[in-house]
C-alpha cells in the first residue's frame, strides 16, 4: 500500500493561555481552569475500490445491527411501519459482501428477525442473506409497547464478541420508551452495559417521538440523534447514513493527555458536531496520562474541549509553561495512518487582569451553544403551559434567535424560524405540534465550528487556532474527502501550534540521546519542545 493510500490525522490546539495568579480588583479568587479546544481532523486519501470493503487480512470492517420499532403505535398511521421496512431493506441491500449484520424487532422485548430467533451469531452479507433478511423484514407486523433498553441489550449481546473494528447500531422509534418500568432491563442499565461497546445512531419517525430520549441514547453511545419530518424521507436518510459508515476511515481514535506534575485533567468532551462527555481510560501502565476514546471517523473534523486545573504557587509569570501533552493514537486496523506530532497545552501565569479575562473563541462558541439549547428547552417548557407560558416562550425564543445569529449558525436559525410566527417578531407561532418542538430540540443539539478561521495573536493568545468551517457554511458536504478545517500537508501551520521540528534543541544532548531540563532535571527526548516534568518550561532556546 502506497503512501498516497494512507489516512492522515491532523491536530490543532486552540487556547487562551493566560491565567491569573492573584485575585482580581474585586477580591475574587482566580479561576484555575485552563480550557483548550482540540481540533482533530481525519482524511483518507487515494483509497481504492469501495471505501467500506474489508482490507485483506483484517476481516469485515463493519458489523451492523438494525433495530426496527414494531410497537403498536407504528400502525398509527401504518405509513410509519411501511417506511421503516423500506428503509431497513435499503440499508441491508447496501452492505458489502462479508459484512456482519442483524435485524431486530423491538416491542416490550427484542426479537431477532434475521438471521432468525435463537441464532448466536450475526448473518454475513451475501446475495442469499440479503434476500432472506428482506423477506423477514417485509412480513413484520406491529403490536405491544416500547422498552428500548431490551432492544439495545440484545444488540450488545450479538456484537460483544465480533472482531469488526466498527460496531454500529441503527435504532428507529416513534415512541417515548413508555414501558421501561415493565422491561427486564431498564434503559439506564442497558446504556451502562452498552457504553463503549458500539456506536448507536437513533432516529425518530412520526409525531410522538422524544428528542431528549434520542439524545440521551446517542450521547452515551457516541452516535447522533436525527429524525425525519415525512415518512417518505427515511429510506434516503438511511442510505446516506450507511454510505457514511461504509466510508469509515478510522474505526477508533484515542486522545491521549499526559499532564505535568501538579496539573489535573477535569474533563474532556466533544463539542462539535454535538456535545458528548468522554470518560477517561488509563493510558499505559502506571503513568499520569489518560486516554479518551472516540469511534467511527469518516473524513471529518471534530472539536473537543479539554479542561485542566493547576496551582500557580511558585510558578513564574509571563513564561509559557506546559500543562499537558496531547497525542493522538489509532489502534492498528490494517491501514496505514499518519499521525500528528504531540502538541502542548500551555499556561502563562499573569497578574494582568485584562490578559486573564480573554477567552478563546472556540470556548466562547460552545458556551453560546449551551445557552441556545437552554433557551430552546425553556421555550418548549413554557409552550407546554399554554396561555400561561406564552410570554415566557416568546422571550426564550427571542433569546435563542439572537444566540443563533451571533453564532452564525444558519441551520439553527432556519429551525428556529419554523417556530417563529413571522420573521423578526420573536413570537411563537400558533398551531404548533409537539413534534415541531422535538425537531427544534434536535437541531439545537447540533454544533458547528466558526465559518471563518480564528486568528491567533502575535502574543500567542490563540495557540493553534480553530480553522474549521461548518459543513453548511463552507459548502463542503460531509464525506466529500476534504475534512473541514483540517490542515493539509502543504497548508500553513497555525501560529505556535507546532514549533519548528528543524530548530533542534538548544540544550546539549547527552550520550544516551536525552536532554536534561535546567529547571527541574527532567530527562526527555532530544527533540522535546517543553519540559515534561515539574516545571514545564520551554526547552528550545533555554540556556545551555
Short mmCIF file of C-alpha atoms in Angstrom, two decimals:
data_model
loop_
_atom_site.label_atom_id
_atom_site.label_comp_id
_atom_site.label_asym_id
_atom_site.label_seq_id
_atom_site.Cartn_x
_atom_site.Cartn_y
_atom_site.Cartn_z
CA UNK A 1 0.00 0.00 0.00
CA UNK A 2 1.45 3.31 -1.04
CA UNK A 3 1.78 6.48 0.98
CA UNK A 4 -0.96 8.01 -1.19
CA UNK A 5 -3.42 5.47 0.21
CA UNK A 6 -2.80 6.25 3.86
CA UNK A 7 -5.16 8.04 6.22
CA UNK A 8 -3.96 11.31 7.74
CA UNK A 9 -4.96 12.63 11.16
CA UNK A 10 -4.43 16.31 11.99
CA UNK A 11 -4.39 18.05 15.36
CA UNK A 12 -4.51 21.72 16.32
CA UNK A 13 -4.70 23.05 19.88
CA UNK A 14 -6.54 26.32 20.38
CA UNK A 15 -6.47 28.11 23.72
CA UNK A 16 -6.17 31.38 25.58
CA UNK A 17 -3.01 30.74 27.58
CA UNK A 18 -3.17 33.44 30.27
CA UNK A 19 -4.46 32.51 33.72
CA UNK A 20 -4.48 34.84 36.75
CA UNK A 21 -2.17 34.32 39.72
CA UNK A 22 -3.82 36.82 42.09
CA UNK A 23 -7.35 37.91 43.00
CA UNK A 24 -8.98 40.44 40.67
CA UNK A 25 -9.64 44.04 41.82
CA UNK A 26 -12.99 42.93 43.28
CA UNK A 27 -11.21 40.43 45.51
CA UNK A 28 -12.46 37.34 43.66
CA UNK A 29 -10.09 34.41 43.54
CA UNK A 30 -8.77 33.45 40.11
CA UNK A 31 -10.27 30.59 38.15
CA UNK A 32 -7.52 27.97 37.84
CA UNK A 33 -9.20 26.24 34.91
CA UNK A 34 -7.44 26.15 31.56
CA UNK A 35 -9.83 25.49 28.65
CA UNK A 36 -8.39 24.28 25.36
CA UNK A 37 -10.09 23.30 22.11
CA UNK A 38 -8.64 20.33 20.21
CA UNK A 39 -9.45 20.36 16.52
CA UNK A 40 -8.93 16.85 15.16
CA UNK A 41 -9.38 16.00 11.51
CA UNK A 42 -9.30 12.71 9.60
CA UNK A 43 -8.66 12.50 5.88
CA UNK A 44 -8.39 9.31 3.84
CA UNK A 45 -6.52 9.71 0.57
CA UNK A 46 -6.40 7.52 -2.50
CA UNK A 47 -8.24 4.55 -1.05
CA UNK A 48 -9.04 2.25 -3.98
CA UNK A 49 -12.31 0.38 -4.51
CA UNK A 50 -15.38 0.53 -2.30
CA UNK A 51 -14.49 2.51 0.84
CA UNK A 52 -16.37 0.03 3.02
CA UNK A 53 -14.75 -3.08 1.56
CA UNK A 54 -12.69 -5.14 4.02
CA UNK A 55 -8.94 -4.74 3.85
CA UNK A 56 -7.20 -8.02 3.03
CA UNK A 57 -6.26 -9.84 6.21
CA UNK A 58 -8.35 -7.63 8.52
CA UNK A 59 -11.81 -9.25 8.30
CA UNK A 60 -15.07 -7.32 7.86
CA UNK A 61 -14.81 -3.59 8.53
CA UNK A 62 -18.39 -3.21 9.81
CA UNK A 63 -20.81 -5.15 11.99
CA UNK A 64 -24.29 -3.62 11.76
CA UNK A 65 -27.44 -4.16 13.82
CA UNK A 66 -30.66 -2.54 12.56
CA UNK A 67 -33.42 -2.14 15.16
CA UNK A 68 -36.98 -1.55 13.95
CA UNK A 69 -39.63 -0.32 16.38
CA UNK A 70 -42.61 -2.65 15.89
CA UNK A 71 -44.73 -1.41 18.79
CA UNK A 72 -48.46 -0.95 18.17
CA UNK A 73 -48.10 2.79 17.61
CA UNK A 74 -46.14 2.15 14.40
CA UNK A 75 -49.53 1.34 12.80
CA UNK A 76 -50.93 4.80 13.55
CA UNK A 77 -50.53 5.62 10.74
CA UNK A 78 -49.31 2.44 9.04
CA UNK A 79 -47.10 4.58 6.79
CA UNK A 80 -44.52 4.60 9.61
CA UNK A 81 -44.13 0.83 9.58
CA UNK A 82 -44.03 0.71 5.78
CA UNK A 83 -41.32 3.38 5.73
CA UNK A 84 -39.32 1.54 8.42
CA UNK A 85 -39.43 -1.65 6.34
CA UNK A 86 -38.40 0.13 3.13
CA UNK A 87 -35.51 1.92 4.84
CA UNK A 88 -34.26 -1.22 6.60
CA UNK A 89 -34.31 -3.20 3.35
CA UNK A 90 -32.46 -0.39 1.57
CA UNK A 91 -29.78 -0.38 4.27
CA UNK A 92 -29.33 -4.17 4.07
CA UNK A 93 -29.00 -4.03 0.29
CA UNK A 94 -26.09 -1.57 0.65
CA UNK A 95 -24.00 -3.84 2.89
CA UNK A 96 -20.98 -5.24 1.00
CA UNK A 97 -20.46 -8.99 0.85
CA UNK A 98 -18.82 -10.24 4.03
CA UNK A 99 -20.39 -7.59 6.29
CA UNK A 100 -21.86 -8.95 9.52
CA UNK A 101 -25.39 -7.79 10.25
CA UNK A 102 -28.65 -8.49 12.03
CA UNK A 103 -32.17 -7.05 12.10
CA UNK A 104 -34.06 -6.76 15.40
CA UNK A 105 -37.71 -6.07 16.10
CA UNK A 106 -38.44 -4.01 19.22
CA UNK A 107 -41.55 -4.12 21.43
CA UNK A 108 -41.78 -4.96 25.14
CA UNK A 109 -38.75 -7.10 24.36
CA UNK A 110 -36.44 -7.58 21.37
CA UNK A 111 -36.72 -10.30 18.73
CA UNK A 112 -34.04 -11.39 16.27
CA UNK A 113 -35.74 -11.02 12.88
CA UNK A 114 -32.69 -12.06 10.87
CA UNK A 115 -30.66 -14.33 10.96
CA UNK A 116 -33.53 -15.85 12.98
CA UNK A 117 -34.59 -16.37 16.58
CA UNK A 118 -32.08 -18.29 18.65
CA UNK A 119 -29.07 -17.51 16.48
CA UNK A 120 -25.95 -16.70 18.47
CA UNK A 121 -24.05 -15.11 15.59
CA UNK A 122 -24.64 -12.35 13.08
CA UNK A 123 -25.55 -13.05 9.47
CA UNK A 124 -22.87 -12.46 6.82
CA UNK A 125 -23.98 -10.33 3.91
CA UNK A 126 -24.21 -12.02 0.53
CA UNK A 127 -26.95 -12.31 -2.11
CA UNK A 128 -28.80 -15.08 -0.26
CA UNK A 129 -28.58 -13.50 3.19
CA UNK A 130 -29.68 -10.08 1.95
CA UNK A 131 -32.71 -11.61 0.22
CA UNK A 132 -33.61 -13.66 3.31
CA UNK A 133 -33.36 -10.57 5.50
CA UNK A 134 -35.60 -8.63 3.13
CA UNK A 135 -38.27 -11.35 3.24
CA UNK A 136 -38.16 -11.37 7.05
CA UNK A 137 -38.46 -7.59 7.25
CA UNK A 138 -41.34 -7.41 4.76
CA UNK A 139 -43.61 -9.61 6.92
CA UNK A 140 -43.04 -7.66 10.15
CA UNK A 141 -46.19 -6.57 11.97
CA UNK A 142 -46.63 -4.19 14.89
CA UNK A 143 -48.04 -4.80 18.36
CA UNK A 144 -47.15 -4.27 22.02
CA UNK A 145 -45.25 -1.47 23.73
CA UNK A 146 -41.85 0.23 23.80
CA UNK A 147 -38.94 -0.82 26.04
CA UNK A 148 -35.74 0.33 24.33
CA UNK A 149 -33.34 -0.95 26.98
CA UNK A 150 -34.10 -4.56 25.99
CA UNK A 151 -33.51 -3.73 22.33
CA UNK A 152 -30.06 -2.29 22.99
CA UNK A 153 -29.12 -5.17 25.28
CA UNK A 154 -29.83 -7.75 22.58
CA UNK A 155 -27.71 -5.72 20.15
CA UNK A 156 -24.91 -5.68 22.73
CA UNK A 157 -25.12 -9.46 23.14
CA UNK A 158 -24.91 -10.02 19.37
CA UNK A 159 -21.95 -7.65 18.91
CA UNK A 160 -19.94 -8.40 22.07
CA UNK A 161 -17.51 -10.93 20.58
CA UNK A 162 -17.44 -9.77 16.99
CA UNK A 163 -14.00 -8.69 15.70
CA UNK A 164 -15.19 -5.99 13.27
CA UNK A 165 -13.45 -2.67 14.01
CA UNK A 166 -16.69 -0.71 13.52
CA UNK A 167 -19.68 -1.95 15.52
CA UNK A 168 -22.78 0.08 14.85
CA UNK A 169 -26.45 0.04 15.83
CA UNK A 170 -29.12 1.93 13.89
CA UNK A 171 -32.23 2.36 16.04
CA UNK A 172 -35.60 3.68 14.84
CA UNK A 173 -38.51 4.52 17.12
CA UNK A 174 -41.73 6.50 17.03
CA UNK A 175 -42.35 6.42 20.77
CA UNK A 176 -41.23 7.52 24.20
CA UNK A 177 -39.96 4.35 25.93
CA UNK A 178 -43.15 4.33 27.97
CA UNK A 179 -42.83 0.72 29.16
CA UNK A 180 -39.33 0.99 30.59
CA UNK A 181 -40.66 0.17 34.09
CA UNK A 182 -42.02 -3.17 32.86
CA UNK A 183 -38.91 -4.22 30.96
CA UNK A 184 -36.47 -6.90 32.17
CA UNK A 185 -33.71 -4.32 31.65
CA UNK A 186 -34.17 -0.57 32.07
CA UNK A 187 -32.76 1.82 29.53
CA UNK A 188 -30.27 3.27 32.03
CA UNK A 189 -28.95 -0.19 32.89
CA UNK A 190 -28.69 -1.04 29.21
CA UNK A 191 -26.78 2.17 28.46
CA UNK A 192 -24.33 1.35 31.26
CA UNK A 193 -23.77 -2.10 29.73
CA UNK A 194 -23.55 -0.86 26.13
CA UNK A 195 -21.35 2.21 26.58
CA UNK A 196 -18.07 1.71 24.78
CA UNK A 197 -19.28 -1.47 23.06
CA UNK A 198 -20.72 0.08 19.91
CA UNK A 199 -21.84 3.35 18.33
CA UNK A 200 -25.59 3.95 18.12
CA UNK A 201 -27.44 6.38 15.87
CA UNK A 202 -31.08 6.86 16.90
CA UNK A 203 -33.85 8.09 14.60
CA UNK A 204 -37.32 9.40 15.27
CA UNK A 205 -40.30 8.93 12.95
CA UNK A 206 -43.89 10.09 13.16
CA UNK A 207 -45.37 12.66 15.54
CA UNK A 208 -44.74 11.24 19.00
CA UNK A 209 -41.02 10.58 19.41
CA UNK A 210 -38.97 12.20 22.17
CA UNK A 211 -35.88 14.23 21.27
CA UNK A 212 -34.50 14.07 24.80
CA UNK A 213 -34.71 10.27 24.70
CA UNK A 214 -32.81 10.09 21.41
CA UNK A 215 -30.16 12.47 22.71
CA UNK A 216 -29.83 10.53 25.96
CA UNK A 217 -29.12 7.35 23.99
CA UNK A 218 -26.74 8.83 21.44
CA UNK A 219 -24.74 10.92 23.90
CA UNK A 220 -23.98 7.80 25.91
CA UNK A 221 -23.29 5.63 22.86
CA UNK A 222 -21.39 8.27 20.85
CA UNK A 223 -23.82 8.44 17.94
CA UNK A 224 -26.11 11.10 16.52
CA UNK A 225 -29.81 11.71 17.05
CA UNK A 226 -31.87 12.52 13.97
CA UNK A 227 -35.45 12.44 12.74
CA UNK A 228 -37.45 12.68 9.53
CA UNK A 229 -40.36 15.05 9.06
CA UNK A 230 -42.04 12.81 6.48
CA UNK A 231 -42.02 9.01 6.40
CA UNK A 232 -41.00 9.08 2.73
CA UNK A 233 -37.65 10.67 3.69
CA UNK A 234 -36.44 7.74 5.78
CA UNK A 235 -35.06 5.49 3.04
CA UNK A 236 -32.79 8.19 1.60
CA UNK A 237 -31.67 9.12 5.11
CA UNK A 238 -30.74 5.51 5.89
CA UNK A 239 -28.87 5.15 2.61
CA UNK A 240 -26.85 8.28 3.35
CA UNK A 241 -26.03 7.06 6.85
CA UNK A 242 -24.94 3.58 5.71
CA UNK A 243 -22.82 5.10 2.94
CA UNK A 244 -21.06 7.16 5.61
CA UNK A 245 -20.46 4.08 7.76
CA UNK A 246 -19.00 2.20 4.81
CA UNK A 247 -16.68 5.14 4.27
CA UNK A 248 -15.30 4.98 7.81
CA UNK A 249 -11.65 5.99 7.61
CA UNK A 250 -10.65 5.32 11.25
CA UNK A 251 -12.67 2.89 13.40
CA UNK A 252 -11.22 4.19 16.68
CA UNK A 253 -9.18 7.24 17.60
CA UNK A 254 -7.84 7.93 21.08
CA UNK A 255 -6.96 11.30 22.54
CA UNK A 256 -4.09 10.81 24.99
CA UNK A 257 -3.48 13.51 27.60
CA UNK A 258 -0.38 13.45 29.78
CA UNK A 259 -0.45 16.18 32.44
CA UNK A 260 2.70 17.59 34.00
CA UNK A 261 3.03 17.24 37.81
CA UNK A 262 0.55 19.50 39.58
CA UNK A 263 -1.90 19.53 36.66
CA UNK A 264 -5.27 17.76 36.93
CA UNK A 265 -7.48 16.75 34.00
CA UNK A 266 -11.00 17.84 34.94
CA UNK A 267 -12.93 16.75 31.88
CA UNK A 268 -12.82 16.15 28.15
CA UNK A 269 -15.87 16.36 25.93
CA UNK A 270 -16.70 16.55 22.27
CA UNK A 271 -18.28 19.90 21.37
CA UNK A 272 -18.54 19.68 17.54
CA UNK A 273 -20.62 18.30 15.83
CA UNK A 274 -22.51 17.57 19.06
CA UNK A 275 -21.80 17.58 22.78
CA UNK A 276 -20.67 14.29 24.31
CA UNK A 277 -18.81 13.70 27.56
CA UNK A 278 -15.83 11.37 27.16
CA UNK A 279 -14.95 9.14 30.12
CA UNK A 280 -11.23 8.55 30.71
CA UNK A 281 -9.47 5.22 30.44
CA UNK A 282 -5.93 4.63 31.76
CA UNK A 283 -3.13 5.31 29.29
CA UNK A 284 -0.45 2.66 29.68
CA UNK A 285 0.68 1.21 32.99
CA UNK A 286 1.42 3.41 35.95
CA UNK A 287 1.53 6.70 34.06
CA UNK A 288 -0.17 10.01 34.83
CA UNK A 289 -1.94 10.12 31.50
CA UNK A 290 -5.45 9.21 30.42
CA UNK A 291 -7.00 8.33 27.08
CA UNK A 292 -10.37 9.33 25.69
CA UNK A 293 -11.88 7.00 23.11
CA UNK A 294 -13.77 8.20 20.03
CA UNK A 295 -15.12 5.95 17.31
CA UNK A 296 -16.22 5.65 13.68
CA UNK A 297 -14.46 8.56 11.99
CA UNK A 298 -15.18 9.36 8.38
CA UNK A 299 -13.45 12.17 6.52
CA UNK A 300 -14.38 14.88 9.00
CA UNK A 301 -13.30 17.31 11.70
CA UNK A 302 -14.44 17.17 15.31
CA UNK A 303 -13.71 19.56 18.17
CA UNK A 304 -13.07 18.59 21.79
CA UNK A 305 -12.87 20.76 24.88
CA UNK A 306 -10.22 19.94 27.48
CA UNK A 307 -10.40 21.45 30.96
CA UNK A 308 -7.30 21.37 33.17
CA UNK A 309 -6.54 22.86 36.58
CA UNK A 310 -3.19 23.83 38.03
CA UNK A 311 -1.80 25.71 41.01
CA UNK A 312 0.21 28.85 40.16
CA UNK A 313 2.01 28.86 43.53
CA UNK A 314 5.75 29.18 42.99
CA UNK A 315 5.45 29.42 39.20
CA UNK A 316 6.99 32.19 37.15
CA UNK A 317 4.72 34.73 35.48
CA UNK A 318 4.93 35.75 31.85
CA UNK A 319 6.51 32.48 30.73
CA UNK A 320 4.92 29.70 28.68
CA UNK A 321 4.72 26.51 30.75
CA UNK A 322 3.37 23.16 29.66
CA UNK A 323 0.31 21.85 31.50
CA UNK A 324 -0.18 18.71 29.43
CA UNK A 325 0.84 16.98 26.24
CA UNK A 326 -1.79 15.94 23.69
CA UNK A 327 -1.20 12.91 21.48
CA UNK A 328 -3.38 11.00 19.04
CA UNK A 329 -3.31 7.21 19.00
CA UNK A 330 -5.05 4.92 16.50
CA UNK A 331 -5.12 1.14 17.14
CA UNK A 332 -3.91 -0.94 14.20
CA UNK A 333 -6.77 -1.86 11.85
CA UNK A 334 -4.84 -2.86 8.75
CA UNK A 335 -4.40 0.51 7.06
CA UNK A 336 -1.51 2.98 7.40
CA UNK A 337 -2.32 6.10 9.40
CA UNK A 338 -0.14 9.19 9.54
CA UNK A 339 -0.47 10.72 12.99
CA UNK A 340 0.28 14.32 14.01
CA UNK A 341 3.12 15.24 16.33
CA UNK A 342 2.24 15.62 20.02
CA UNK A 343 1.30 19.16 20.99
CA UNK A 344 1.33 21.01 24.30
CA UNK A 345 -1.44 22.66 26.27
CA UNK A 346 0.25 25.73 27.76
CA UNK A 347 -0.30 28.24 30.51
CA UNK A 348 1.13 31.69 31.01
CA UNK A 349 0.52 32.86 34.57
CA UNK A 350 -0.18 36.57 34.68
CA UNK A 351 -1.01 39.27 37.20
CA UNK A 352 -2.61 41.38 34.46
CA UNK A 353 -6.41 41.04 34.84
CA UNK A 354 -7.00 42.16 31.25
CA UNK A 355 -4.85 39.36 29.87
CA UNK A 356 -6.53 36.84 32.16
CA UNK A 357 -10.05 37.92 31.12
CA UNK A 358 -9.73 36.94 27.47
CA UNK A 359 -11.42 33.76 26.28
CA UNK A 360 -10.62 31.56 23.32
CA UNK A 361 -13.29 31.85 20.58
CA UNK A 362 -13.90 28.09 20.49
CA UNK A 363 -14.66 28.00 24.21
CA UNK A 364 -16.96 31.00 23.92
CA UNK A 365 -18.73 29.42 20.95
CA UNK A 366 -19.53 26.28 22.91
CA UNK A 367 -20.93 28.37 25.78
CA UNK A 368 -23.22 30.15 23.31
CA UNK A 369 -24.49 26.81 22.01
CA UNK A 370 -25.25 25.67 25.56
CA UNK A 371 -27.18 28.89 26.16
CA UNK A 372 -29.11 28.49 22.89
CA UNK A 373 -30.04 24.90 23.74
CA UNK A 374 -31.20 26.00 27.20
CA UNK A 375 -33.30 28.79 25.66
CA UNK A 376 -34.98 26.31 23.30
CA UNK A 377 -35.71 23.95 26.20
CA UNK A 378 -37.13 26.85 28.21
CA UNK A 379 -39.37 27.97 25.34
CA UNK A 380 -40.69 24.42 24.91
CA UNK A 381 -41.48 24.03 28.62
CA UNK A 382 -43.28 27.37 28.60
CA UNK A 383 -45.23 26.43 25.46
CA UNK A 384 -46.48 23.29 27.20
CA UNK A 385 -48.18 25.55 29.77
CA UNK A 386 -50.40 27.06 27.09
CA UNK A 387 -51.60 30.63 27.51
CA UNK A 388 -49.89 30.95 30.90
CA UNK A 389 -46.48 30.35 29.35
CA UNK A 390 -46.86 32.35 26.16
CA UNK A 391 -44.81 35.38 27.23
CA UNK A 392 -42.00 33.23 28.60
CA UNK A 393 -41.93 31.12 25.44
CA UNK A 394 -41.65 34.28 23.32
CA UNK A 395 -38.79 35.64 25.45
CA UNK A 396 -36.86 32.37 25.27
CA UNK A 397 -37.42 32.08 21.53
CA UNK A 398 -36.14 35.63 21.05
CA UNK A 399 -33.07 34.77 23.11
CA UNK A 400 -32.42 31.60 21.07
CA UNK A 401 -32.74 33.55 17.80
CA UNK A 402 -30.24 36.15 18.99
CA UNK A 403 -27.74 33.47 20.03
CA UNK A 404 -28.10 31.60 16.72
CA UNK A 405 -27.47 34.86 14.89
CA UNK A 406 -24.38 35.57 16.99
CA UNK A 407 -23.13 32.04 16.25
CA UNK A 408 -23.82 32.49 12.54
CA UNK A 409 -25.45 29.04 12.53
CA UNK A 410 -27.79 29.05 9.53
CA UNK A 411 -29.10 25.56 10.28
CA UNK A 412 -30.21 26.51 13.80
CA UNK A 413 -31.62 29.83 12.60
CA UNK A 414 -33.69 28.02 9.99
CA UNK A 415 -35.05 25.59 12.58
CA UNK A 416 -35.96 28.45 14.93
CA UNK A 417 -37.76 30.33 12.17
CA UNK A 418 -40.04 27.35 11.66
CA UNK A 419 -41.23 28.04 15.21
CA UNK A 420 -41.40 31.84 14.88
CA UNK A 421 -44.75 33.38 13.89
CA UNK A 422 -43.13 35.73 11.36
CA UNK A 423 -39.51 36.78 10.73
CA UNK A 424 -38.35 39.34 13.25
CA UNK A 425 -41.33 39.01 15.61
CA UNK A 426 -39.68 36.73 18.19
CA UNK A 427 -43.12 35.25 18.89
CA UNK A 428 -44.04 31.57 18.88
CA UNK A 429 -46.49 30.86 16.08
CA UNK A 430 -49.86 29.33 16.76
CA UNK A 431 -50.89 25.85 15.64
CA UNK A 432 -47.59 24.16 16.52
CA UNK A 433 -47.48 20.45 17.29
CA UNK A 434 -45.28 18.86 19.91
CA UNK A 435 -43.23 17.17 17.17
CA UNK A 436 -42.28 20.62 15.80
CA UNK A 437 -40.52 21.31 19.09
CA UNK A 438 -38.85 17.89 19.08
CA UNK A 439 -37.24 18.67 15.72
CA UNK A 440 -36.06 22.02 17.09
CA UNK A 441 -34.55 20.38 20.19
CA UNK A 442 -32.53 18.05 17.95
CA UNK A 443 -31.40 21.00 15.82
CA UNK A 444 -30.27 22.91 18.92
CA UNK A 445 -28.09 19.95 19.93
CA UNK A 446 -26.02 20.16 16.72
CA UNK A 447 -22.97 22.41 16.75
CA UNK A 448 -20.71 23.78 14.05
CA UNK A 449 -17.27 25.40 14.12
CA UNK A 450 -16.88 29.07 13.14
CA UNK A 451 -17.26 29.74 9.45
CA UNK A 452 -14.04 31.77 9.38
CA UNK A 453 -10.75 30.60 10.95
CA UNK A 454 -9.94 32.24 14.23
CA UNK A 455 -6.89 34.50 14.21
CA UNK A 456 -4.05 33.83 16.61
CA UNK A 457 -2.48 36.91 18.11
CA UNK A 458 1.19 37.71 17.83
CA UNK A 459 1.48 37.03 21.55
CA UNK A 460 0.11 33.53 21.07
CA UNK A 461 -3.26 34.19 22.67
CA UNK A 462 -4.79 31.53 20.44
CA UNK A 463 -2.30 28.72 20.13
CA UNK A 464 -3.21 26.69 17.09
CA UNK A 465 -6.49 28.47 16.38
CA UNK A 466 -9.70 26.91 15.25
CA UNK A 467 -9.65 26.76 11.48
CA UNK A 468 -12.63 24.58 10.64
CA UNK A 469 -15.65 25.61 8.66
CA UNK A 470 -19.13 24.28 9.13
CA UNK A 471 -20.36 21.83 6.52
CA UNK A 472 -23.30 24.11 5.71
CA UNK A 473 -21.40 27.41 5.87
CA UNK A 474 -18.39 26.29 3.84
CA UNK A 475 -20.44 24.41 1.27
CA UNK A 476 -18.39 21.25 1.87
CA UNK A 477 -20.63 18.24 2.48
CA UNK A 478 -19.61 15.58 4.99
CA UNK A 479 -17.79 12.71 3.34
CA UNK A 480 -16.57 14.88 0.49
CA UNK A 481 -12.99 13.82 1.11
CA UNK A 482 -11.97 17.22 2.48
CA UNK A 483 -12.13 17.46 6.27
CA UNK A 484 -13.37 20.94 7.05
CA UNK A 485 -10.66 22.97 8.67
CA UNK A 486 -8.03 20.23 8.79
CA UNK A 487 -4.58 21.41 7.79
CA UNK A 488 -3.32 19.63 4.70
CA UNK A 489 0.35 18.69 4.36
CA UNK A 490 1.08 21.77 2.30
CA UNK A 491 -1.01 24.26 4.25
CA UNK A 492 0.13 26.83 6.76
CA UNK A 493 0.55 25.57 10.29
CA UNK A 494 -1.46 27.58 12.86
CA UNK A 495 0.57 30.07 14.90
CA UNK A 496 2.52 28.36 17.68
CA UNK A 497 0.69 25.06 17.08
CA UNK A 498 3.85 23.12 16.26
CA UNK A 499 7.27 24.59 16.98
CA UNK A 500 9.66 24.03 14.09
CA UNK A 501 10.94 20.48 14.15
CA UNK A 502 14.06 21.57 12.31
CA UNK A 503 15.09 24.02 15.01
CA UNK A 504 16.61 21.35 17.23
CA UNK A 505 17.08 21.66 20.99
CA UNK A 506 19.40 24.33 22.35
CA UNK A 507 20.32 22.08 25.26
CA UNK A 508 23.26 19.69 24.89
CA UNK A 509 22.26 16.13 24.03
CA UNK A 510 23.60 13.54 26.46
CA UNK A 511 25.36 10.37 25.25
CA UNK A 512 22.15 8.44 25.88
CA UNK A 513 20.26 10.68 23.44
CA UNK A 514 18.32 12.62 26.12
CA UNK A 515 18.29 16.25 27.18
CA UNK A 516 18.09 17.48 30.78
CA UNK A 517 15.84 20.34 31.82
CA UNK A 518 17.92 23.00 33.61
CA UNK A 519 14.94 23.88 35.82
CA UNK A 520 13.99 20.54 37.38
CA UNK A 521 16.50 18.00 35.94
CA UNK A 522 13.76 16.18 33.98
CA UNK A 523 15.16 13.89 31.28
CA UNK A 524 13.42 13.64 27.93
CA UNK A 525 13.85 13.03 24.20
CA UNK A 526 16.30 15.26 22.35
CA UNK A 527 13.52 16.86 20.28
CA UNK A 528 11.39 17.84 23.32
CA UNK A 529 9.95 21.33 22.98
CA UNK A 530 8.75 21.67 26.59
CA UNK A 531 9.83 20.10 29.83
CA UNK A 532 7.60 17.15 30.70
CA UNK A 533 8.48 17.32 34.36
CA UNK A 534 7.71 19.58 37.30
CA UNK A 535 8.49 22.99 35.81
CA UNK A 536 7.07 22.60 32.27
CA UNK A 537 9.32 25.37 30.89
CA UNK A 538 10.27 25.66 27.18
CA UNK A 539 13.45 23.78 26.29
CA UNK A 540 14.12 25.31 22.88
CA UNK A 541 16.18 28.41 23.37
CA UNK A 542 16.92 27.53 27.01
CA UNK A 543 20.43 28.35 28.13
CA UNK A 544 22.86 25.53 27.60
#
